[in-house]
Coordinates of N, CA and C in Angstrom, one line a residue:
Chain A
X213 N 178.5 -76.2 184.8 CA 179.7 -75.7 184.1 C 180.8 -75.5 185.2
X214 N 182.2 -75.8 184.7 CA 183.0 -75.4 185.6 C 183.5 -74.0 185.9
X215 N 183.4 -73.6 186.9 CA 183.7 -72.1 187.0 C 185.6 -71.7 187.4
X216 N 186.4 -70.8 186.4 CA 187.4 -70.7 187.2 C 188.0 -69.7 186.8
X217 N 187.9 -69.2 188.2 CA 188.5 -68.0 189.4 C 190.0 -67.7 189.2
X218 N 190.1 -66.6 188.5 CA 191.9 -66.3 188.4 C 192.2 -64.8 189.6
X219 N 192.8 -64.8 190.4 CA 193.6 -64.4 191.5 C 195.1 -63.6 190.9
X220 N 195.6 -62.4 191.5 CA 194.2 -61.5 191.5 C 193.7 -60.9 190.3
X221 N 192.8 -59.7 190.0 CA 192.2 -59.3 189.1 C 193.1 -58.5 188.3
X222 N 194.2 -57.8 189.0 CA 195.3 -56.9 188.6 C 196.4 -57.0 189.2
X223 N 197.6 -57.0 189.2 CA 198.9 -56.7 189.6 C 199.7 -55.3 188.7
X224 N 200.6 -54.7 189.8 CA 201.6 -54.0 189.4 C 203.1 -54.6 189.6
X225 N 203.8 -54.3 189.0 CA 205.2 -55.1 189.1 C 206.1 -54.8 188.3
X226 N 207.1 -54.6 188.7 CA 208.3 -54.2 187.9 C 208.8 -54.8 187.4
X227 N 209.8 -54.3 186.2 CA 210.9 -55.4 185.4 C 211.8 -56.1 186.2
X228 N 211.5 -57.5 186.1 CA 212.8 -58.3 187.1 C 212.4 -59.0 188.2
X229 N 210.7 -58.3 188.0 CA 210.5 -59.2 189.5 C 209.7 -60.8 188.9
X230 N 209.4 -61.3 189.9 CA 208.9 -62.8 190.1 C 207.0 -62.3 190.1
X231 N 206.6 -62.8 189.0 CA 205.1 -62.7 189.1 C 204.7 -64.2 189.3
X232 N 203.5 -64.6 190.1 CA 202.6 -65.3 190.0 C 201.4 -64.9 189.8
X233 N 200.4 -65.5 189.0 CA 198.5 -65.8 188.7 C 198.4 -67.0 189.7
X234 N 197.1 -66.7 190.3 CA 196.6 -68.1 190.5 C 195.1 -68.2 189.7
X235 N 194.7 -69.4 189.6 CA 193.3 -69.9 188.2 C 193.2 -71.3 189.5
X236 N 192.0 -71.3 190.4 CA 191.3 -72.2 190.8 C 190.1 -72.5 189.9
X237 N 189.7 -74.0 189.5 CA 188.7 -74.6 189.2 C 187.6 -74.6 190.3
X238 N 186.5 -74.9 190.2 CA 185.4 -75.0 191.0 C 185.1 -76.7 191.2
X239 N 185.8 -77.5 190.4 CA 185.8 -78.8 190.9 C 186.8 -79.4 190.2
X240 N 187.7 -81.0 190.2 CA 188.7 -81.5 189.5 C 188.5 -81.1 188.6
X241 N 189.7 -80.7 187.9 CA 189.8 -80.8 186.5 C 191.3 -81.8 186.1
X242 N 191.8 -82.5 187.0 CA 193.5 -83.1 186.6 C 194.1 -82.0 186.1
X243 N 194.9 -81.9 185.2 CA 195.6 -81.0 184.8 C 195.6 -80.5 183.6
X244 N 194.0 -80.3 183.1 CA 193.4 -80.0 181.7 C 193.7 -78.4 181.9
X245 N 194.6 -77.6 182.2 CA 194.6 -76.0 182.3 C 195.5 -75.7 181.5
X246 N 195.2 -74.7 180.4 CA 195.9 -73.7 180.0 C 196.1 -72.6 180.1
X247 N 197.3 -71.7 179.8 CA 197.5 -70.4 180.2 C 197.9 -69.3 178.9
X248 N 196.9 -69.0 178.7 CA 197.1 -67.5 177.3 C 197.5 -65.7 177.9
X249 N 198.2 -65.6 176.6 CA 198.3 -64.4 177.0 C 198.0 -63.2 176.0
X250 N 197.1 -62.5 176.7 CA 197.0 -61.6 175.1 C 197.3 -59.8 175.6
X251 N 197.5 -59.5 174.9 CA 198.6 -58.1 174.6 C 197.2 -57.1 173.8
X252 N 197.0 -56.1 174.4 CA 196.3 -55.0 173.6 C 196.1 -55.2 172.1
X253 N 195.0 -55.3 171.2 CA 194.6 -55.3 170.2 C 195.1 -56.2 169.6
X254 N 195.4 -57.5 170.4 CA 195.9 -58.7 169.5 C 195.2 -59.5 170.1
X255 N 195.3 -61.6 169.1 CA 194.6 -62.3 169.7 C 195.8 -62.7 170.8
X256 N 194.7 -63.6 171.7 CA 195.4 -64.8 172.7 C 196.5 -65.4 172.0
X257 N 197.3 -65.9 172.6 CA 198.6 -66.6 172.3 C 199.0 -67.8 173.7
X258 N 198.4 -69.3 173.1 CA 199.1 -69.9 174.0 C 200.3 -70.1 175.1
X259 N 200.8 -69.7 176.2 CA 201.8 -70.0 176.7 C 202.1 -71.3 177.2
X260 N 201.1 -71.6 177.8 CA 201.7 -73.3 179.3 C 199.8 -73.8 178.4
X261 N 200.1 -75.3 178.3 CA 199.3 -76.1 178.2 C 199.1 -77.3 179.0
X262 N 198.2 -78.0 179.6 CA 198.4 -79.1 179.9 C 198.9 -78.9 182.0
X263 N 198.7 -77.5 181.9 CA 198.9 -77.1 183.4 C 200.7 -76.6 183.3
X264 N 201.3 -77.2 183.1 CA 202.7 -77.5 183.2 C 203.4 -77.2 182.1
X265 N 203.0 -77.8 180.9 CA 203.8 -78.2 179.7 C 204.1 -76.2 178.1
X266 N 205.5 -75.9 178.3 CA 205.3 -74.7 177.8 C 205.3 -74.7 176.4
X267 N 204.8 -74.0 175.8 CA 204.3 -74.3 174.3 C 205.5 -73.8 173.5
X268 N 205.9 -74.1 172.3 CA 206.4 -74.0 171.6 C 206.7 -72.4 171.6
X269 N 208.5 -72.3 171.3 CA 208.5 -70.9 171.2 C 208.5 -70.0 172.2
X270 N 208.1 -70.3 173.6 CA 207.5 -69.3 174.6 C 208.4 -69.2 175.3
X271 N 209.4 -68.2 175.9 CA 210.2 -67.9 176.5 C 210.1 -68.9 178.1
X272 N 211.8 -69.7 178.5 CA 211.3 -70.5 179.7 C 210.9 -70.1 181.0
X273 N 211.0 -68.1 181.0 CA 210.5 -67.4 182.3 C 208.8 -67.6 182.8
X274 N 208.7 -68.2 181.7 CA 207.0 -68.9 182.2 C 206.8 -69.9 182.7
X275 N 206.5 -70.3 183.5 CA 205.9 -71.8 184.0 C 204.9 -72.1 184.5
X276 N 204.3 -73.2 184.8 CA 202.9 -73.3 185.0 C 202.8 -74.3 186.5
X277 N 202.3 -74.6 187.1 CA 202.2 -75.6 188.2 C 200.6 -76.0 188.6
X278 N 200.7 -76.9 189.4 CA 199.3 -77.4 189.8 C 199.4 -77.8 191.3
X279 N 198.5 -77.7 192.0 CA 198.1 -78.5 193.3 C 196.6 -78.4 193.1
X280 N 196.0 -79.8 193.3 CA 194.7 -79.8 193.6 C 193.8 -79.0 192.3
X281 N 192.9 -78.6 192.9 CA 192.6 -77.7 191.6 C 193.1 -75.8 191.7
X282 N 194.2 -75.7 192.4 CA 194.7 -74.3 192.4 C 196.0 -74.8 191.0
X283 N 196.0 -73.7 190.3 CA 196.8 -73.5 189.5 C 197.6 -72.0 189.3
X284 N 198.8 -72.2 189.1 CA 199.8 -71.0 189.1 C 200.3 -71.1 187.8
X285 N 199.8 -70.1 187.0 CA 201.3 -69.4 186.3 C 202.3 -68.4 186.8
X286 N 203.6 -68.4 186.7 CA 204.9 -67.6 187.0 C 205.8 -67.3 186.3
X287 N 205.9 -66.0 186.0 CA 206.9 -65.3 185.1 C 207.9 -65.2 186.1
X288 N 209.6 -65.3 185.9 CA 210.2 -65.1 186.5 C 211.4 -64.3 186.1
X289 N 211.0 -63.2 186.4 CA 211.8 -62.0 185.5 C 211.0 -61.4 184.4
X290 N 210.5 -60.5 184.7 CA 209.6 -59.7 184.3 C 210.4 -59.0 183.1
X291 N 209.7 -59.1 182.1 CA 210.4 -58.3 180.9 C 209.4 -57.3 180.6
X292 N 209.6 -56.3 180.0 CA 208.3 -54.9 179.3 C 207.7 -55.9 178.6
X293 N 207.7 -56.5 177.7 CA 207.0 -57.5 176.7 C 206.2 -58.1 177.0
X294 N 206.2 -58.2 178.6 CA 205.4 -59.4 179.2 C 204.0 -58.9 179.9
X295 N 203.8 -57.3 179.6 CA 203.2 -56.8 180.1 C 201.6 -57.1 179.4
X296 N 200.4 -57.6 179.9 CA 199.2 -58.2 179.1 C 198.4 -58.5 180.2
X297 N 197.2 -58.9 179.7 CA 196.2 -59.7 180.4 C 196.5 -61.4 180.5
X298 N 196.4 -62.1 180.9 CA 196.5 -63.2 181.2 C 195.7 -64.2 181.7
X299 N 195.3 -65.2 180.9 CA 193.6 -65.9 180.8 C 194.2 -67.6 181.4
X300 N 193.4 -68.1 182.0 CA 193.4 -69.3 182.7 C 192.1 -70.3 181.4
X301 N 192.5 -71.5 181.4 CA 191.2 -71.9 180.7 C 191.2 -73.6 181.1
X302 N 190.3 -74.0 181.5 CA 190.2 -75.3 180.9 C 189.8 -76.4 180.0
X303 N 190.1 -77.3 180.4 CA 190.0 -77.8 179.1 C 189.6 -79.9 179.3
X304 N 189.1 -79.5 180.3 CA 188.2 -80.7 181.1 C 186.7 -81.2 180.5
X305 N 186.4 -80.6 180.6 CA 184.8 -80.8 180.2 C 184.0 -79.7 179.6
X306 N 182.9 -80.0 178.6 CA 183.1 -78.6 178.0 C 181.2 -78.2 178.7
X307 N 181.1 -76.6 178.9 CA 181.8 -75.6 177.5 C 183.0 -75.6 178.5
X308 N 183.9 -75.1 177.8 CA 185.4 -74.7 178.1 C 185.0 -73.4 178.5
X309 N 185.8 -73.1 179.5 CA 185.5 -71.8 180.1 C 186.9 -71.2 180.8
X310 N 186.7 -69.9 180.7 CA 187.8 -68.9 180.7 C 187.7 -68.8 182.3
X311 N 189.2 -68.3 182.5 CA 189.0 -67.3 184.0 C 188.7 -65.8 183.4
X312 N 188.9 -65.0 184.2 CA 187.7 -63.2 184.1 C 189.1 -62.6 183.6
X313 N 190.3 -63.3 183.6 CA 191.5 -62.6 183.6 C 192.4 -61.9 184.4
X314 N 193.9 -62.0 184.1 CA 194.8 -61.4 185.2 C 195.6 -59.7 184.3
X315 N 195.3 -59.0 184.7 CA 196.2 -57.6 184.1 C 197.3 -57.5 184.8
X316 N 198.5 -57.5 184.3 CA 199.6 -57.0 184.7 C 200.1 -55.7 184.0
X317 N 200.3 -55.0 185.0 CA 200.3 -53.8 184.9 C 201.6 -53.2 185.2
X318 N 202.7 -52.1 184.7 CA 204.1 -51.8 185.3 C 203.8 -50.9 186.3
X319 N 204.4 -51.4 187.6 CA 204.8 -50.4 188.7 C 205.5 -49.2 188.3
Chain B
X1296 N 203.9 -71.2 157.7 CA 203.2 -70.6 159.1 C 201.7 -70.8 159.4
X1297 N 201.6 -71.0 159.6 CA 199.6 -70.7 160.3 C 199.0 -70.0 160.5
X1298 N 198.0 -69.6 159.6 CA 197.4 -68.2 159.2 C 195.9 -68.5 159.3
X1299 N 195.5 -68.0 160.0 CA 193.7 -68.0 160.4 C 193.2 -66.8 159.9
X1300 N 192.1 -66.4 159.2 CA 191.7 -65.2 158.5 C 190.0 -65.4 158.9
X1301 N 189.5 -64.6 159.6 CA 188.1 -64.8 159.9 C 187.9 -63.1 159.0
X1302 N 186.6 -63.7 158.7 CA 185.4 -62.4 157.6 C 184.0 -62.7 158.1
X1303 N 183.5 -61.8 157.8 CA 181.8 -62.2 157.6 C 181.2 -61.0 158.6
X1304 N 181.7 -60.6 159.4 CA 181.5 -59.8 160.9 C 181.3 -58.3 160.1
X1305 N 180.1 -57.5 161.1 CA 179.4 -56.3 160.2 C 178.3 -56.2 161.6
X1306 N 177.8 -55.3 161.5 CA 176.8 -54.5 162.0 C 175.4 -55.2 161.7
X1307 N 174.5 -55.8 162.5 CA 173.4 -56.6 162.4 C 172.0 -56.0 163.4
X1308 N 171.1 -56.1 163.1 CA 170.0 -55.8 163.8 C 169.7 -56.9 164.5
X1309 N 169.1 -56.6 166.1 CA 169.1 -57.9 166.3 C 167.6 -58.6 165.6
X1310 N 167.7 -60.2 166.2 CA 166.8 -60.8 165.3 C 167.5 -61.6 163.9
X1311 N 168.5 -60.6 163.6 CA 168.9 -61.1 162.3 C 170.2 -62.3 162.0
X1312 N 170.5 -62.5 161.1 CA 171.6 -63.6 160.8 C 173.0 -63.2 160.3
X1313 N 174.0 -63.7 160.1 CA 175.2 -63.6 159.8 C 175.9 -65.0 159.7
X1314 N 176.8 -65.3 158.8 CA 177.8 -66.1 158.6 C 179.3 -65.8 158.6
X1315 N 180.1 -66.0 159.7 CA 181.2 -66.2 160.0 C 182.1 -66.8 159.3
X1316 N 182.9 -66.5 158.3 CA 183.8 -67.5 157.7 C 185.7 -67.6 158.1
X1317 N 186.6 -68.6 158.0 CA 188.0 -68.6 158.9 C 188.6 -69.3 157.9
X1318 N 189.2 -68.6 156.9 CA 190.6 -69.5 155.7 C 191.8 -69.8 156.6
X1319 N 192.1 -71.0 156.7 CA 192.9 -71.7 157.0 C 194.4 -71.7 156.4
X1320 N 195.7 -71.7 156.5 CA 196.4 -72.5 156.0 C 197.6 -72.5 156.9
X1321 N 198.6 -73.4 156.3 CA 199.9 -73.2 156.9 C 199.8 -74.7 157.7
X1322 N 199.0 -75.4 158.1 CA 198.6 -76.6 158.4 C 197.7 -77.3 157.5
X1323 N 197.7 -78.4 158.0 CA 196.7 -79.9 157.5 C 195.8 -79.3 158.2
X1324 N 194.7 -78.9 157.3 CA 193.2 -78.5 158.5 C 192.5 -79.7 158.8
X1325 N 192.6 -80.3 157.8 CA 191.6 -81.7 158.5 C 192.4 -82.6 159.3
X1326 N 193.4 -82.4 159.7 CA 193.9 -83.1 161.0 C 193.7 -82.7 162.3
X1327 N 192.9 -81.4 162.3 CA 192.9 -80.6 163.5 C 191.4 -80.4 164.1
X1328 N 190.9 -80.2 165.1 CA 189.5 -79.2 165.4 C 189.9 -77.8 165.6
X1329 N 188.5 -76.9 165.1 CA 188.5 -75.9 165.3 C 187.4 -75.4 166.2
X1330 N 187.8 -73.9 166.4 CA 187.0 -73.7 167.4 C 186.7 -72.1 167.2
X1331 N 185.7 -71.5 168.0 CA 185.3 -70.2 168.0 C 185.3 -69.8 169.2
X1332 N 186.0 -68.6 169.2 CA 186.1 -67.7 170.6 C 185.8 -66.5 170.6
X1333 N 184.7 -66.0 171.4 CA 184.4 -64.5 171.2 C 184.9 -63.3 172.8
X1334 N 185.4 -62.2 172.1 CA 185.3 -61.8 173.5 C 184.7 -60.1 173.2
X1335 N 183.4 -59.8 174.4 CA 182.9 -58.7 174.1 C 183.8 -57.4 174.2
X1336 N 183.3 -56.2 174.2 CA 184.3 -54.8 174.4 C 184.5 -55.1 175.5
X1337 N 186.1 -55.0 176.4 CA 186.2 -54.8 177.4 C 186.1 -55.8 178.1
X1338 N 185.6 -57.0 177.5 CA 185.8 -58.4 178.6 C 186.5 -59.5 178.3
X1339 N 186.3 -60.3 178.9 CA 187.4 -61.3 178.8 C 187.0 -62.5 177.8
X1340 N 187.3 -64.1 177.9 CA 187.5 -64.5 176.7 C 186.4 -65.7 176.6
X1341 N 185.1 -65.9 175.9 CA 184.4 -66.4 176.2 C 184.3 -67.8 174.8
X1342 N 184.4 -68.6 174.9 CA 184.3 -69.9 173.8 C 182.8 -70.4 173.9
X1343 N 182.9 -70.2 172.0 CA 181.4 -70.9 171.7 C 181.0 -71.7 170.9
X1344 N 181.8 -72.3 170.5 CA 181.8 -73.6 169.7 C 182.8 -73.9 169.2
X1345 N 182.9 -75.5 169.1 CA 184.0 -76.2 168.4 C 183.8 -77.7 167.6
X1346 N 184.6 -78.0 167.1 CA 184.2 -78.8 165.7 C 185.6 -79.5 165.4
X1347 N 185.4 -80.9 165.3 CA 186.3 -81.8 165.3 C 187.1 -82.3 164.1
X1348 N 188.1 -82.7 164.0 CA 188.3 -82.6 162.5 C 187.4 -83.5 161.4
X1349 N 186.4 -84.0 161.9 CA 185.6 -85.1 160.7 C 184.1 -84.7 161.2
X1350 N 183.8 -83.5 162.2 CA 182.5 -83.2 162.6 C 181.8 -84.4 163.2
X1351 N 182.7 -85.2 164.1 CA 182.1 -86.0 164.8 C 181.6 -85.6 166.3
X1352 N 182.6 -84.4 166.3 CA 182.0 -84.2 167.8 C 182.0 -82.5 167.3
X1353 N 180.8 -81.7 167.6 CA 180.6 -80.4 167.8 C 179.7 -80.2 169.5
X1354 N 180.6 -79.2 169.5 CA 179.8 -78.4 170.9 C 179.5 -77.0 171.0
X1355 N 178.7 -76.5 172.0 CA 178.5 -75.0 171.7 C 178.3 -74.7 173.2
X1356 N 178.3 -73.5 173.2 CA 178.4 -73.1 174.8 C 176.6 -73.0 174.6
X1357 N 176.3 -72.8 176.0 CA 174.6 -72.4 176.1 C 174.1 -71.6 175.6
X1358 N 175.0 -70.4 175.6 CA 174.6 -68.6 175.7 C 174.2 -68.8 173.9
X1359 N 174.7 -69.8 173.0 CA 174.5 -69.9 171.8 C 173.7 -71.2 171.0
X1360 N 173.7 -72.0 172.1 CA 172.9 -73.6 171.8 C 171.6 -73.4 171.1
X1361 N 171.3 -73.7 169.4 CA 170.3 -73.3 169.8 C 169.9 -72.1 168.2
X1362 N 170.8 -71.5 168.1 CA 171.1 -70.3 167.6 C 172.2 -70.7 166.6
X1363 N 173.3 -70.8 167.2 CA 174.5 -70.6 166.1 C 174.7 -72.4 165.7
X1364 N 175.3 -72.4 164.3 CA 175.7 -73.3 163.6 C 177.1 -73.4 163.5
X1365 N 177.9 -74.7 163.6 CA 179.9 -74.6 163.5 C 179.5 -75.5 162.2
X1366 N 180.4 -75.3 161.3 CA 180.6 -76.1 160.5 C 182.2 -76.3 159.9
X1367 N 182.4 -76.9 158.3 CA 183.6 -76.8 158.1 C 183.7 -77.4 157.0
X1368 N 184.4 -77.1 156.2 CA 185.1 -77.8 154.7 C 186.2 -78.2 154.5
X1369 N 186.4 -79.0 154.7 CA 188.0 -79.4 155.1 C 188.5 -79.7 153.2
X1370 N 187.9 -79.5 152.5 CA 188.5 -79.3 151.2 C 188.8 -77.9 150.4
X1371 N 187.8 -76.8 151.6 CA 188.4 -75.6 151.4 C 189.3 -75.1 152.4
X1372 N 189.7 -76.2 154.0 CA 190.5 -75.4 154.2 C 189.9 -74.3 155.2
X1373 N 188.3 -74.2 155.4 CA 187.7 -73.3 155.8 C 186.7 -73.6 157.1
X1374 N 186.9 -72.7 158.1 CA 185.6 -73.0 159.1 C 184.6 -72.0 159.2
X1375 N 183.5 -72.5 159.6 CA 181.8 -71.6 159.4 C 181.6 -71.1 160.7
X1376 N 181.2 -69.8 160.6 CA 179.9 -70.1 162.5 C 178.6 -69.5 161.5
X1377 N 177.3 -69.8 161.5 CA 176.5 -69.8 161.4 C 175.7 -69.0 162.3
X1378 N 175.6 -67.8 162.7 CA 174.9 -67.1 163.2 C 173.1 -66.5 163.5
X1379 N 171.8 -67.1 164.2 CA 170.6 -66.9 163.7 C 170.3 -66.1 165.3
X1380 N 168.8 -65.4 164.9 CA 168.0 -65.1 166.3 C 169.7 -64.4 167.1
X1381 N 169.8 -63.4 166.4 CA 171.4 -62.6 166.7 C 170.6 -61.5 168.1
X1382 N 171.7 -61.5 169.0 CA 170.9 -60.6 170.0 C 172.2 -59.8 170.5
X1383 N 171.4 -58.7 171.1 CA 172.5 -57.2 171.8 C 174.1 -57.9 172.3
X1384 N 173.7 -59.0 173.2 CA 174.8 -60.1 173.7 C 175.8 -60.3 173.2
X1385 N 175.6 -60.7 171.6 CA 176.4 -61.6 170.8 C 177.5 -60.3 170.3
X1386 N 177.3 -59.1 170.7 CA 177.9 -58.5 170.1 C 179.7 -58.7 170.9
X1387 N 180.8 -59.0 170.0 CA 181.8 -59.3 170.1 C 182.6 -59.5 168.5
X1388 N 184.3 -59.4 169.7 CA 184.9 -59.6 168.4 C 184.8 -61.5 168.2
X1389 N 184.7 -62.1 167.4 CA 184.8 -63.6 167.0 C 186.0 -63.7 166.4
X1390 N 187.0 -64.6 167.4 CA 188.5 -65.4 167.0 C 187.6 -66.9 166.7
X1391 N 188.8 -67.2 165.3 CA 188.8 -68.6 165.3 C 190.3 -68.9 165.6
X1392 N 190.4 -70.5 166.4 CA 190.9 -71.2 166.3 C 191.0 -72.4 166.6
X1393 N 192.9 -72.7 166.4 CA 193.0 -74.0 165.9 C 193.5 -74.7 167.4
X1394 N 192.7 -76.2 167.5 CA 193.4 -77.0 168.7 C 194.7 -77.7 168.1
X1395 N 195.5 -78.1 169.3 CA 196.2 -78.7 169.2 C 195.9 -80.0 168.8
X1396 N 194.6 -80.8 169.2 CA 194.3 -82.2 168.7 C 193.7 -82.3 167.8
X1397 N 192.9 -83.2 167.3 CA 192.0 -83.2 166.1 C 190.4 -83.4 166.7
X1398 N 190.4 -83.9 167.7 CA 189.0 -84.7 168.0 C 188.1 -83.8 168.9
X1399 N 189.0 -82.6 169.6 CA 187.8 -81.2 169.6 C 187.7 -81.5 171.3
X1400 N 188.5 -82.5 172.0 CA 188.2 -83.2 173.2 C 189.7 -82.5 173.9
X1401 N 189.3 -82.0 174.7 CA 190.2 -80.9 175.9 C 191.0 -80.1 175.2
X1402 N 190.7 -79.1 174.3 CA 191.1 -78.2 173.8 C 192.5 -77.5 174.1
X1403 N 193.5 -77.4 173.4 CA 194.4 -76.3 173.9 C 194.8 -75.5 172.4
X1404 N 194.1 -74.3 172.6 CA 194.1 -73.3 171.0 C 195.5 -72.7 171.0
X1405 N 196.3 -73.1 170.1 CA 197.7 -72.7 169.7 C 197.5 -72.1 168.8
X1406 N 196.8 -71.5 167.5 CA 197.2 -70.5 167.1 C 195.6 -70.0 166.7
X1407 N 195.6 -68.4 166.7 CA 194.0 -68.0 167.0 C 194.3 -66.5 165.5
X1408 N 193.3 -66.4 164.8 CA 193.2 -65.6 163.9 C 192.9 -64.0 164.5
X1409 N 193.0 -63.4 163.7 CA 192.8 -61.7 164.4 C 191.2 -61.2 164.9
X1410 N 190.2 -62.1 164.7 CA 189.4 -61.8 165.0 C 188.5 -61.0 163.8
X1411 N 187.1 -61.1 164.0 CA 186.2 -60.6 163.0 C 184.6 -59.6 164.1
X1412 N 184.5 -58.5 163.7 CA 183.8 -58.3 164.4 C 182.5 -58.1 164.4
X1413 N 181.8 -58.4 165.5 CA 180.5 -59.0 165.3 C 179.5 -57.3 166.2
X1414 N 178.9 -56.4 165.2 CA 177.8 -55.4 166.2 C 176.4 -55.8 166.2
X1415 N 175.8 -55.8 167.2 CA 174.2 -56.4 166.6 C 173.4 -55.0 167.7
X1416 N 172.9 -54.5 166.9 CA 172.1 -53.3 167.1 C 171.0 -52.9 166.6
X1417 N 170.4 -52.2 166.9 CA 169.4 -51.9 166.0 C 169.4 -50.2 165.9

């Protein structure tokens, strides 16, 4: 199975600032990564699919990028709204498997 | 809009069985695969089977290979998980959803229902 590692396990950070995740794979995956976000007592919600590509609807302070098999999502400009867990997943070979999750947390 | 409605989820002994059911609408269901995602109290987000739009391809994670059944009615509109041999583990909430493709092949889940919850205790 492919295993992948999201970096780090928690952040604090204020409204306004520049957040990055990182979500490494444990071996290629090309750019089979997505990036969800889910908010206390609700489900996941698509953001960046495809590594890069932002889904429908989703504010454009999100973005996604790729090198190798490190992957970054980046909020740029942190809004209260934005405040959640944040799930890495692939979508290369199955089972599909999650990263452990990123909490962002307000400073 | 796109509305996923999962039922069936209750309190189980383990050992025992449960059926999972997910009404569909707001899309063409049979142009799409579905899929099931569970995540326990307090953890993160674990996928355990998925189902293609004509059930040509299903898959299931290991933790359930074995055990659980995906199925689907694409004339009701509706997807199954088939739950047997239920253990302490399985206890989670169960989201269904929907991929973006049809054929169940590199998943990306765009819209996911509120979840149904799954206790298996004795």
């Amino acid at each position: 199975d492919i295993q992948m590692t999201q970096s780090p396990s928690s952040l604090s950070a204020s409204i306004g600032d520049r957040v990055s995740i990182t979500c490494r794979a444990s071996q290629s995956i090309s750019s089979y990564l997505n990036w969800y976000q889910q908010k206390p007592g609700n489900a996941p919600k698509l953001l960046i699919y495809a590594a890069s590509s932002l889904q429908s609807g989703v504010p454009s302070r999100f973005s996604g990028s790729e090198s190798g098999t490190e992957f970054t999502l980046t909020i740029s400009g942190l809004r209260p709204e934005d405040f959640a867990v944040y799930y890495c997943q692939q979508s290369y070979s199955t089972p599909w498997t999650f990263g452990q999750g990123t909490k962002v947390e307000i400073k | 809009e796109v509305q996923l409605v999962e039922s069936g989820g209750g309190l189980v002994q383990p050992g025992r069985s449960l059926r999972l059911s997910c009404a569909a609408s707001g899309f063409t269901f049979d142009d799409y695969a579905m899929h099931w995602v569970r995540q326990a109290p307090g953890k993160g987000l674990e996928w355990v089977s998925g189902i293609s739009w004509n059930r040509d391809n299903i898959d299931y994670a290991d933790s359930v290979k074995g055990r659980f059944t995906i199925s689907r009615d694409n004339a009701k509109n509706s997807l199954y998980l088939e739950m047997s041999s239920l253990r302490v583990e399985d206890t989670a909430l169960y989201y269904c959803a929907k991929d973006m493709g049809g054929g169940g092949i590199a998943p990306s889940l765009d819209h996911w229902g509120q979840g149904t919850r799954v206790t298996v205790s004795s």
